Short mmCIF file of C-alpha atoms and ligand atoms in Angstrom, two decimals:
data_model
loop_
_atom_site.label_atom_id
_atom_site.label_comp_id
_atom_site.label_asym_id
_atom_site.label_seq_id
_atom_site.Cartn_x
_atom_site.Cartn_y
_atom_site.Cartn_z
CA MET A 1036 10.07 -8.10 -17.70
CA GLN A 1037 10.70 -10.77 -15.13
CA MET A 1038 8.52 -13.82 -14.61
CA SER A 1039 8.11 -12.96 -10.95
CA GLU A 1040 6.66 -9.55 -11.91
CA ILE A 1041 4.03 -11.09 -14.20
CA TYR A 1042 2.95 -13.86 -11.85
CA ALA A 1043 3.69 -12.43 -8.42
CA GLY A 1044 4.16 -8.66 -8.67
CA THR A 1045 1.74 -6.21 -7.09
CA GLU A 1046 2.26 -3.56 -9.76
CA PHE A 1047 1.19 -5.89 -12.58
CA PHE A 1048 -1.62 -7.30 -10.50
CA ASP A 1049 -3.03 -3.80 -10.00
CA LYS A 1050 -2.86 -3.25 -13.76
CA GLU A 1051 -4.78 -6.50 -14.36
CA LYS A 1052 -7.44 -5.36 -11.91
CA SER A 1053 -8.04 -2.01 -13.57
CA GLY A 1054 -7.04 -2.80 -17.18
CA LEU A 1055 -8.63 -6.23 -17.49
CA TYR A 1056 -11.13 -7.17 -14.79
CA GLU A 1057 -12.65 -3.69 -14.49
CA LYS A 1058 -12.70 -3.19 -18.24
CA TYR A 1059 -13.79 -6.38 -20.02
CA TRP A 1060 -16.74 -8.78 -19.83
CA ILE A 1061 -16.22 -11.37 -17.11
CA TYR A 1062 -18.26 -14.53 -16.58
CA TYR A 1063 -20.27 -14.12 -13.39
CA CYS A 1064 -22.72 -16.97 -12.71
CA GLN A 1065 -25.45 -19.09 -14.23
CA ARG A 1066 -28.89 -17.74 -14.93
CA SER A 1067 -30.59 -20.57 -13.03
CA TYR A 1068 -29.43 -18.92 -9.78
CA LEU A 1069 -31.56 -15.91 -10.75
CA SER A 1070 -34.79 -17.35 -12.03
CA LYS A 1071 -37.22 -15.77 -9.52
CA VAL A 1072 -37.78 -12.10 -8.71
CA GLY A 1073 -35.66 -11.32 -5.64
CA ASP A 1074 -33.01 -13.97 -6.42
CA THR A 1075 -29.64 -12.40 -5.77
CA PHE A 1076 -26.19 -13.81 -6.42
CA SER A 1077 -23.22 -12.07 -4.79
CA ARG A 1078 -19.52 -12.64 -5.15
CA ASN A 1079 -16.25 -10.83 -5.61
CA VAL A 1080 -14.85 -10.16 -9.05
CA CYS A 1081 -11.12 -9.52 -8.69
CA GLY A 1082 -11.74 -8.04 -5.25
CA ASN A 1083 -14.84 -6.01 -6.22
CA PRO A 1084 -18.00 -6.96 -4.29
CA VAL A 1085 -20.75 -7.41 -6.88
CA SER A 1086 -24.38 -8.58 -6.76
CA VAL A 1087 -26.70 -9.51 -9.60
CA ARG A 1088 -30.40 -9.48 -8.77
CA GLN A 1089 -33.53 -10.51 -10.62
CA THR A 1090 -36.07 -7.68 -10.36
CA GLU A 1091 -39.54 -7.19 -11.87
CA LYS A 1092 -37.77 -5.17 -14.58
CA GLY A 1093 -35.08 -7.77 -15.32
CA LEU A 1094 -31.52 -8.41 -14.18
CA ILE A 1095 -29.53 -5.65 -12.50
CA ALA A 1096 -25.90 -5.71 -11.39
CA PHE A 1097 -24.58 -3.37 -8.73
CA GLN A 1098 -21.78 -2.77 -6.28
CA ASN A 1099 -22.66 -4.76 -3.18
CA ILE A 1100 -21.74 -1.98 -0.75
CA CYS A 1101 -24.26 -0.03 1.28
CA ALA A 1102 -24.48 3.72 0.69
CA HIS A 1103 -24.60 4.32 4.45
CA ARG A 1104 -21.49 3.01 6.18
CA LYS A 1105 -20.19 0.71 3.45
CA ALA A 1106 -21.31 -2.59 4.92
CA THR A 1107 -21.80 -5.48 2.48
CA ILE A 1108 -25.52 -5.60 1.71
CA PHE A 1109 -25.76 -9.25 0.63
CA LEU A 1110 -23.36 -11.36 2.67
CA GLU A 1111 -24.87 -14.61 1.39
CA GLU A 1112 -23.76 -15.90 -2.02
CA HIS A 1113 -27.27 -16.83 -3.06
CA SER A 1114 -30.38 -15.37 -1.45
CA ASN A 1115 -33.93 -14.36 -2.13
CA ARG A 1116 -34.88 -11.61 0.28
CA PRO A 1117 -35.79 -7.91 0.30
CA PHE A 1118 -33.17 -5.47 -0.95
CA VAL A 1119 -32.15 -4.35 2.53
CA CYS A 1120 -28.79 -3.74 4.20
CA LYS A 1121 -29.13 -5.60 7.48
CA TYR A 1122 -26.74 -3.34 9.39
CA HIS A 1123 -29.15 -0.40 9.90
CA GLY A 1124 -32.03 -1.56 7.75
CA TRP A 1125 -31.69 0.79 4.78
CA VAL A 1126 -33.97 -0.32 1.95
CA TYR A 1127 -33.22 -0.10 -1.80
CA ASP A 1128 -35.58 -0.32 -4.78
CA SER A 1129 -35.22 -2.36 -7.95
CA ASP A 1130 -33.00 0.35 -9.48
CA ALA A 1131 -30.53 -0.05 -6.59
CA THR A 1132 -31.53 3.39 -5.34
CA LEU A 1133 -32.19 4.19 -1.68
CA ASN A 1134 -35.90 3.90 -1.04
CA LYS A 1135 -36.44 3.98 2.71
CA ILE A 1136 -34.41 4.69 5.85
CA PRO A 1137 -35.90 3.33 9.06
CA ASN A 1138 -35.79 5.92 11.88
CA SER A 1139 -34.94 8.48 9.23
CA GLN A 1140 -35.55 11.44 11.57
CA ILE A 1141 -32.47 10.57 13.67
CA TYR A 1142 -30.09 11.13 10.73
CA GLY A 1143 -31.06 14.71 9.86
CA PHE A 1144 -30.45 14.18 6.08
CA THR A 1145 -31.71 16.67 3.52
CA ASN A 1146 -33.48 15.38 0.38
CA GLU A 1147 -30.56 16.65 -1.68
CA LYS A 1148 -28.15 14.56 0.36
CA VAL A 1149 -30.26 11.42 -0.08
CA ASP A 1150 -30.58 12.06 -3.84
CA ALA A 1151 -26.86 12.62 -4.22
CA CYS A 1152 -25.64 9.68 -2.13
CA GLY A 1153 -28.44 7.12 -2.30
CA LYS A 1154 -27.64 5.44 -5.61
CA LEU A 1155 -25.56 2.28 -5.62
CA ARG A 1156 -23.07 1.98 -8.43
CA ARG A 1157 -24.62 -0.02 -11.29
CA TYR A 1158 -22.79 -2.36 -13.64
CA SER A 1159 -23.66 -3.80 -17.04
CA VAL A 1160 -24.95 -7.34 -17.16
CA ILE A 1161 -25.74 -9.60 -20.09
CA ALA A 1162 -26.87 -13.22 -20.49
CA LEU A 1163 -25.53 -15.46 -23.25
CA GLY A 1164 -27.90 -18.38 -22.92
CA GLU A 1165 -27.54 -19.49 -19.31
CA LEU A 1166 -24.17 -17.77 -18.83
CA ILE A 1167 -24.27 -14.36 -17.18
CA PHE A 1168 -21.46 -11.89 -17.81
CA ILE A 1169 -20.87 -8.58 -16.11
CA ASN A 1170 -18.77 -5.59 -17.00
CA LEU A 1171 -17.48 -3.27 -14.27
CA SER A 1172 -16.53 -0.45 -16.64
CA GLU A 1173 -18.55 2.77 -16.88
CA ASN A 1174 -18.34 2.49 -20.68
CA PRO A 1175 -18.31 -1.20 -21.52
CA ILE A 1176 -17.26 -2.35 -24.95
CA PRO A 1177 -19.94 -4.30 -26.85
CA ILE A 1178 -19.50 -7.96 -25.96
CA GLU A 1179 -19.14 -8.72 -29.70
CA GLU A 1180 -15.85 -6.81 -29.58
CA GLN A 1181 -14.53 -9.22 -27.00
CA PHE A 1182 -15.81 -12.52 -28.43
CA HIS A 1183 -16.32 -13.72 -32.00
CA GLN A 1184 -20.00 -14.01 -32.94
CA GLN A 1185 -19.58 -17.71 -33.58
CA PHE A 1186 -18.13 -18.16 -30.09
CA ILE A 1187 -21.07 -16.23 -28.59
CA ASP A 1188 -23.46 -18.47 -30.52
CA GLU A 1189 -21.72 -21.60 -29.26
CA LEU A 1190 -21.84 -20.41 -25.64
CA THR A 1191 -25.52 -19.55 -26.02
CA GLU A 1192 -26.55 -22.75 -27.75
CA SER A 1193 -24.61 -25.10 -25.47
CA SER A 1194 -25.56 -23.40 -22.20
CA ASN A 1195 -29.24 -23.46 -23.14
CA HIS A 1196 -28.93 -27.19 -22.43
CA PHE A 1197 -28.02 -26.67 -18.75
CA ASP A 1198 -30.20 -28.30 -16.17
CA ASP A 1199 -31.15 -26.02 -13.27
CA CYS A 1200 -29.84 -28.45 -10.66
CA VAL A 1201 -26.25 -27.29 -10.13
CA ILE A 1202 -23.53 -28.38 -7.74
CA SER A 1203 -20.74 -25.92 -6.97
CA THR A 1204 -17.78 -25.36 -4.75
CA ALA A 1205 -15.01 -22.79 -4.37
CA TRP A 1206 -11.70 -22.63 -2.58
CA ASP A 1207 -8.61 -20.45 -2.36
CA ALA A 1208 -5.75 -21.60 -4.55
CA HIS A 1209 -2.23 -20.51 -3.71
CA TYR A 1210 -0.99 -19.38 -7.08
CA ASN A 1211 -1.56 -16.68 -9.66
CA TRP A 1212 -4.82 -16.97 -11.65
CA LYS A 1213 -2.99 -16.92 -15.00
CA LEU A 1214 -1.16 -20.16 -14.20
CA ASN A 1215 -4.53 -21.89 -14.03
CA PHE A 1216 -5.81 -20.47 -17.31
CA GLU A 1217 -2.54 -21.58 -18.91
CA ASN A 1218 -2.93 -25.01 -17.34
CA VAL A 1219 -6.35 -25.62 -18.89
CA MET A 1220 -5.10 -24.52 -22.34
CA ASP A 1221 -2.15 -26.92 -22.00
CA TRP A 1222 -3.47 -30.26 -23.37
CA ASN A 1223 0.00 -31.80 -23.30
CA HIS A 1224 0.06 -32.18 -19.50
CA VAL A 1225 -2.99 -34.43 -19.35
CA ARG A 1226 -1.36 -37.80 -19.96
CA PHE A 1227 1.45 -37.02 -17.51
CA VAL A 1228 -0.43 -35.39 -14.66
CA HIS A 1229 -3.71 -37.30 -14.96
CA PRO A 1230 -2.66 -40.76 -16.20
CA SER A 1231 -5.45 -42.63 -14.46
CA SER A 1232 -8.07 -39.97 -13.68
CA PHE A 1233 -8.57 -38.03 -16.90
CA ALA A 1234 -6.20 -39.31 -19.61
CA PRO A 1235 -8.09 -42.62 -20.10
CA LEU A 1236 -10.97 -40.56 -21.52
CA GLN A 1237 -8.76 -39.28 -24.32
CA VAL A 1238 -8.80 -41.10 -27.60
CA LYS A 1239 -5.22 -41.01 -28.84
CA ASN A 1240 -4.56 -38.26 -31.33
CA PRO A 1241 -3.04 -39.86 -34.47
CA ASN A 1242 -0.90 -36.75 -34.91
CA ASP A 1243 0.90 -37.31 -31.61
CA ILE A 1244 4.61 -37.68 -32.17
CA ASP A 1245 5.97 -40.10 -29.67
CA SER A 1246 9.65 -40.18 -30.51
CA SER A 1247 12.06 -39.30 -27.76
CA GLU A 1248 14.35 -37.85 -30.42
CA ALA A 1249 11.77 -35.66 -32.15
CA TRP A 1250 12.41 -32.65 -29.96
CA LYS A 1251 16.04 -32.43 -31.00
CA LYS A 1252 15.30 -32.17 -34.71
CA ASP A 1253 15.12 -28.91 -36.53
CA SER A 1254 11.51 -27.93 -36.77
CA SER A 1255 9.92 -25.99 -39.58
CA GLU A 1256 7.73 -24.36 -36.95
CA LYS A 1257 10.24 -22.41 -34.93
CA SER A 1258 9.34 -21.78 -31.35
CA GLU A 1259 11.78 -18.94 -30.79
CA ASN A 1260 11.26 -15.24 -31.44
CA VAL A 1261 7.65 -15.46 -32.44
CA ASP A 1262 6.27 -12.12 -33.44
CA PHE A 1263 2.61 -12.21 -32.50
CA GLY A 1264 1.99 -8.83 -34.14
CA GLU A 1265 -1.40 -7.34 -33.35
CA ILE A 1266 -3.40 -9.92 -31.44
CA ASN A 1267 -7.15 -9.62 -31.74
CA ILE A 1268 -8.73 -10.01 -28.29
CA ARG A 1269 -11.48 -12.11 -29.88
CA ASP A 1270 -8.91 -14.78 -30.77
CA LEU A 1271 -8.05 -15.27 -27.09
CA SER A 1272 -11.38 -17.03 -26.53
CA TYR A 1273 -11.77 -20.18 -28.58
CA SER A 1274 -13.31 -23.60 -28.61
CA SER A 1275 -11.94 -27.04 -29.34
CA GLN A 1276 -13.29 -30.54 -29.40
CA SER A 1277 -11.72 -33.94 -29.22
CA ASP A 1278 -12.98 -37.51 -29.21
CA VAL A 1279 -13.47 -39.15 -25.85
CA SER A 1280 -14.03 -42.73 -25.01
CA LEU A 1281 -17.09 -42.77 -22.80
CA PRO A 1282 -18.95 -45.80 -21.54
CA GLU A 1283 -22.72 -45.75 -22.04
CA ARG A 1284 -23.76 -43.44 -19.23
CA TRP A 1285 -26.76 -44.56 -17.20
CA PHE A 1286 -28.21 -41.05 -16.82
CA ARG A 1287 -28.40 -40.37 -20.58
CA LYS A 1288 -31.91 -41.76 -20.77
CA HIS A 1289 -33.02 -39.04 -18.33
CA ILE A 1290 -31.55 -36.03 -20.17
CA ASN A 1291 -31.78 -34.15 -23.43
CA ARG A 1292 -28.15 -34.49 -24.39
CA PHE A 1293 -26.30 -31.59 -26.01
CA LYS A 1294 -25.39 -33.00 -29.42
CA ASP A 1295 -25.10 -36.73 -29.75
CA GLN A 1296 -21.42 -37.44 -29.91
CA ASN A 1297 -18.70 -38.74 -27.66
CA LYS A 1298 -16.76 -35.49 -27.72
CA TYR A 1299 -15.03 -33.35 -25.16
CA TYR A 1300 -16.19 -29.82 -25.94
CA ASN A 1301 -13.96 -27.11 -24.56
CA TRP A 1302 -14.48 -23.35 -24.51
CA PHE A 1303 -11.71 -21.10 -23.23
CA ILE A 1304 -13.40 -17.88 -22.19
CA PHE A 1305 -10.87 -15.08 -21.88
CA PRO A 1306 -9.61 -14.11 -19.37
CA ASN A 1307 -10.28 -16.73 -16.70
CA VAL A 1308 -12.86 -19.41 -17.48
CA ASN A 1309 -12.67 -22.93 -18.81
CA TYR A 1310 -16.12 -24.18 -19.73
CA CYS A 1311 -16.56 -27.67 -21.12
CA SER A 1312 -18.96 -30.47 -21.75
CA ILE A 1313 -18.15 -34.13 -21.50
CA GLY A 1314 -20.08 -35.98 -24.16
CA GLY A 1315 -22.84 -33.36 -24.08
CA ASP A 1316 -24.07 -35.22 -20.97
CA HIS A 1317 -22.74 -32.87 -18.34
CA PHE A 1318 -21.12 -29.46 -18.20
CA LEU A 1319 -18.39 -27.97 -16.10
CA ILE A 1320 -17.41 -24.35 -15.49
CA GLN A 1321 -14.13 -23.51 -13.81
CA GLN A 1322 -13.17 -19.93 -13.08
CA PHE A 1323 -9.99 -18.54 -11.54
CA ASP A 1324 -10.86 -15.28 -9.82
CA PRO A 1325 -7.83 -13.23 -8.72
CA ILE A 1326 -7.55 -12.25 -5.05
CA SER A 1327 -3.90 -11.21 -4.92
CA PRO A 1328 -0.85 -11.86 -7.12
CA SER A 1329 -0.33 -15.28 -5.53
CA LEU A 1330 -3.85 -16.17 -4.41
CA SER A 1331 -6.92 -17.02 -6.49
CA ASN A 1332 -10.43 -18.18 -5.82
CA TYR A 1333 -11.16 -21.35 -7.79
CA ARG A 1334 -14.87 -21.61 -8.58
CA LEU A 1335 -16.27 -24.85 -9.92
CA GLU A 1336 -19.83 -25.55 -11.12
CA ILE A 1337 -21.20 -28.77 -12.59
CA MET A 1338 -24.62 -29.61 -14.04
CA THR A 1339 -26.02 -32.18 -16.41
CA ALA A 1340 -27.88 -31.45 -19.61
CA LYS A 1341 -31.57 -30.72 -18.96
CA ARG A 1342 -33.45 -33.50 -17.24
CA LYS A 1343 -36.52 -34.89 -19.01
CA GLU A 1344 -38.21 -35.60 -15.70
CA ALA A 1345 -37.62 -34.83 -12.03
CA VAL A 1346 -34.98 -37.48 -11.28
CA ASN A 1347 -32.86 -36.88 -8.19
CA PHE A 1348 -29.43 -36.15 -9.64
CA TYR A 1349 -27.83 -35.02 -6.39
CA PRO A 1350 -25.82 -38.26 -5.88
CA LEU A 1351 -24.68 -38.10 -9.52
CA LEU A 1352 -23.61 -34.44 -9.25
CA LYS A 1353 -21.81 -35.18 -5.98
CA ALA A 1354 -19.89 -38.03 -7.62
CA LEU A 1355 -19.04 -35.86 -10.64
CA ILE A 1356 -17.73 -32.96 -8.56
CA GLU A 1357 -15.71 -35.26 -6.30
CA GLY A 1358 -14.14 -36.88 -9.38
CA GLU A 1359 -13.38 -33.47 -10.87
CA LYS A 1360 -11.82 -32.25 -7.64
CA ARG A 1361 -9.48 -35.26 -7.66
CA VAL A 1362 -8.32 -34.27 -11.16
CA ILE A 1363 -7.87 -30.63 -10.12
CA ASN A 1364 -5.87 -31.67 -7.05
CA GLU A 1365 -3.42 -33.37 -9.40
CA ASP A 1366 -2.90 -30.03 -11.19
CA ILE A 1367 -2.67 -27.96 -8.01
CA VAL A 1368 0.58 -29.67 -6.99
CA TYR A 1369 2.26 -28.39 -10.16
CA LEU A 1370 0.70 -24.92 -10.14
CA GLU A 1371 1.74 -24.33 -6.54
CA SER A 1372 5.25 -25.50 -7.37
CA GLN A 1373 5.41 -23.06 -10.33
CA GLN A 1374 4.34 -20.18 -8.08
CA ALA A 1375 6.88 -21.12 -5.42
CA ASN A 1376 9.68 -21.40 -7.99
CA LEU A 1377 9.08 -17.98 -9.57
CA SER A 1378 11.15 -16.14 -7.01
CA LYS A 1379 14.04 -18.55 -7.55
CA THR A 1380 14.25 -18.20 -11.32
CA SER A 1381 12.88 -14.72 -11.74
CA THR A 1382 15.02 -13.76 -14.72
CA THR A 1383 14.78 -17.05 -16.63
CA PRO A 1384 12.02 -16.94 -19.27
CA TYR A 1385 9.82 -19.97 -19.81
CA PHE A 1386 11.27 -22.64 -22.11
CA GLN A 1387 8.20 -23.13 -24.27
CA GLY A 1388 7.52 -24.69 -27.64
CA VAL A 1389 5.25 -24.33 -30.64
CA ASN A 1390 2.51 -26.37 -28.96
CA GLU A 1391 2.34 -23.73 -26.22
CA MET A 1392 1.40 -20.87 -28.56
CA PRO A 1393 -2.04 -20.24 -27.00
CA LEU A 1394 -0.39 -19.71 -23.60
CA ARG A 1395 2.23 -17.39 -25.07
CA ARG A 1396 -0.29 -15.42 -27.09
CA PHE A 1397 -2.40 -14.92 -23.95
CA ILE A 1398 0.58 -13.45 -22.05
CA ALA A 1399 1.71 -11.44 -25.10
CA TRP A 1400 -1.71 -9.76 -25.36
CA ILE A 1401 -1.80 -8.95 -21.62
CA THR A 1402 1.77 -7.64 -21.73
CA LYS A 1403 0.94 -5.23 -24.51
CA ASN A 1404 -2.61 -4.21 -23.67
CA VAL A 1405 -2.72 -4.40 -19.90
CA TYR A 1406 0.86 -3.91 -18.69
CA GLN A 1407 1.47 -1.60 -21.67
CA LYS A 1408 5.02 -2.91 -22.13
S1 FES B 1269 -24.23 0.31 6.62
FE1 FES B 1269 -25.97 -0.36 5.54
S2 FES B 1269 -27.60 0.47 6.63
FE2 FES B 1269 -25.88 1.18 7.71
FE1 FE2 B 1270 -5.02 -30.76 -15.61
#
């Protein structure tokens, strides 16, 4: 297999769409967007238009395409309005089934036709704490088969600390989504790419080897010809924590902090989310949603831990997201260069070491289970 096929090929991209994004549990949005009956959050998931709506009976997820002439029902990302397609006014009920057609006499439909065609496609939806996941498959696997129970517990416990005041942004990124997931797993780039923006937070790891000669020596951990054997999908999502040097943060007195330590908590949620908390003070969710082999939608959400009282955190959230975007912009330069270089070195495999095992394991699992190679 060539690098350009994995990161830029249409055939492999189509396999990822059907064999990964339409099969497994994918992070969708935060529950705070859906707290009131009628709240609806709509977005694409690997090109599939999806909505999740809070109804009197609970959360439902459905294909956001009208049964009539296939218009998008909810064009807005977040709304609270009747379940109506605005094109010709068709009305749906809380089961995503056609309920009323204005001017129905002009269509000449039989009841059988309405019964057969009036149901929107439904999807499975689940909340782990404040994190909502959807599954586009007709027969979803239990979520416990995709994530370790301990990982589920960590996601649930940590996200239950989210404040409901969230700032978010999204933009199109001109590279394959996998490059971004690999980038967030790759801790070794931080001090080189983010020397003044992010690296100063890191407390130096005493195990860091800083000899310019070390790489030449024979290593007991060989990086070549690794046989990953059977990889358990649950091992592709994992958490890590490291010490961070944080100044006393002025907003701490206004929040119920998640844990009480100066740690950088990281959760890598397979296949395309990096979720983290800086010091338990604020949280960050970054998702890399595929649009095409060389285009992704980067979605970024930031919130603090729950406020104790109604302080206006908008200026704080704005400063946090602007700071984060500056860090991400430093990565984008390299990710775009990788994408551009794929076609020039298509047959040369990556030159990767032992420290890059998580990235290699991720690709090895996809190669076997999604590309079926
Ligand atoms: S396309 Fe939705 S009502 Fe006509
Ligand atoms: Fe980075």
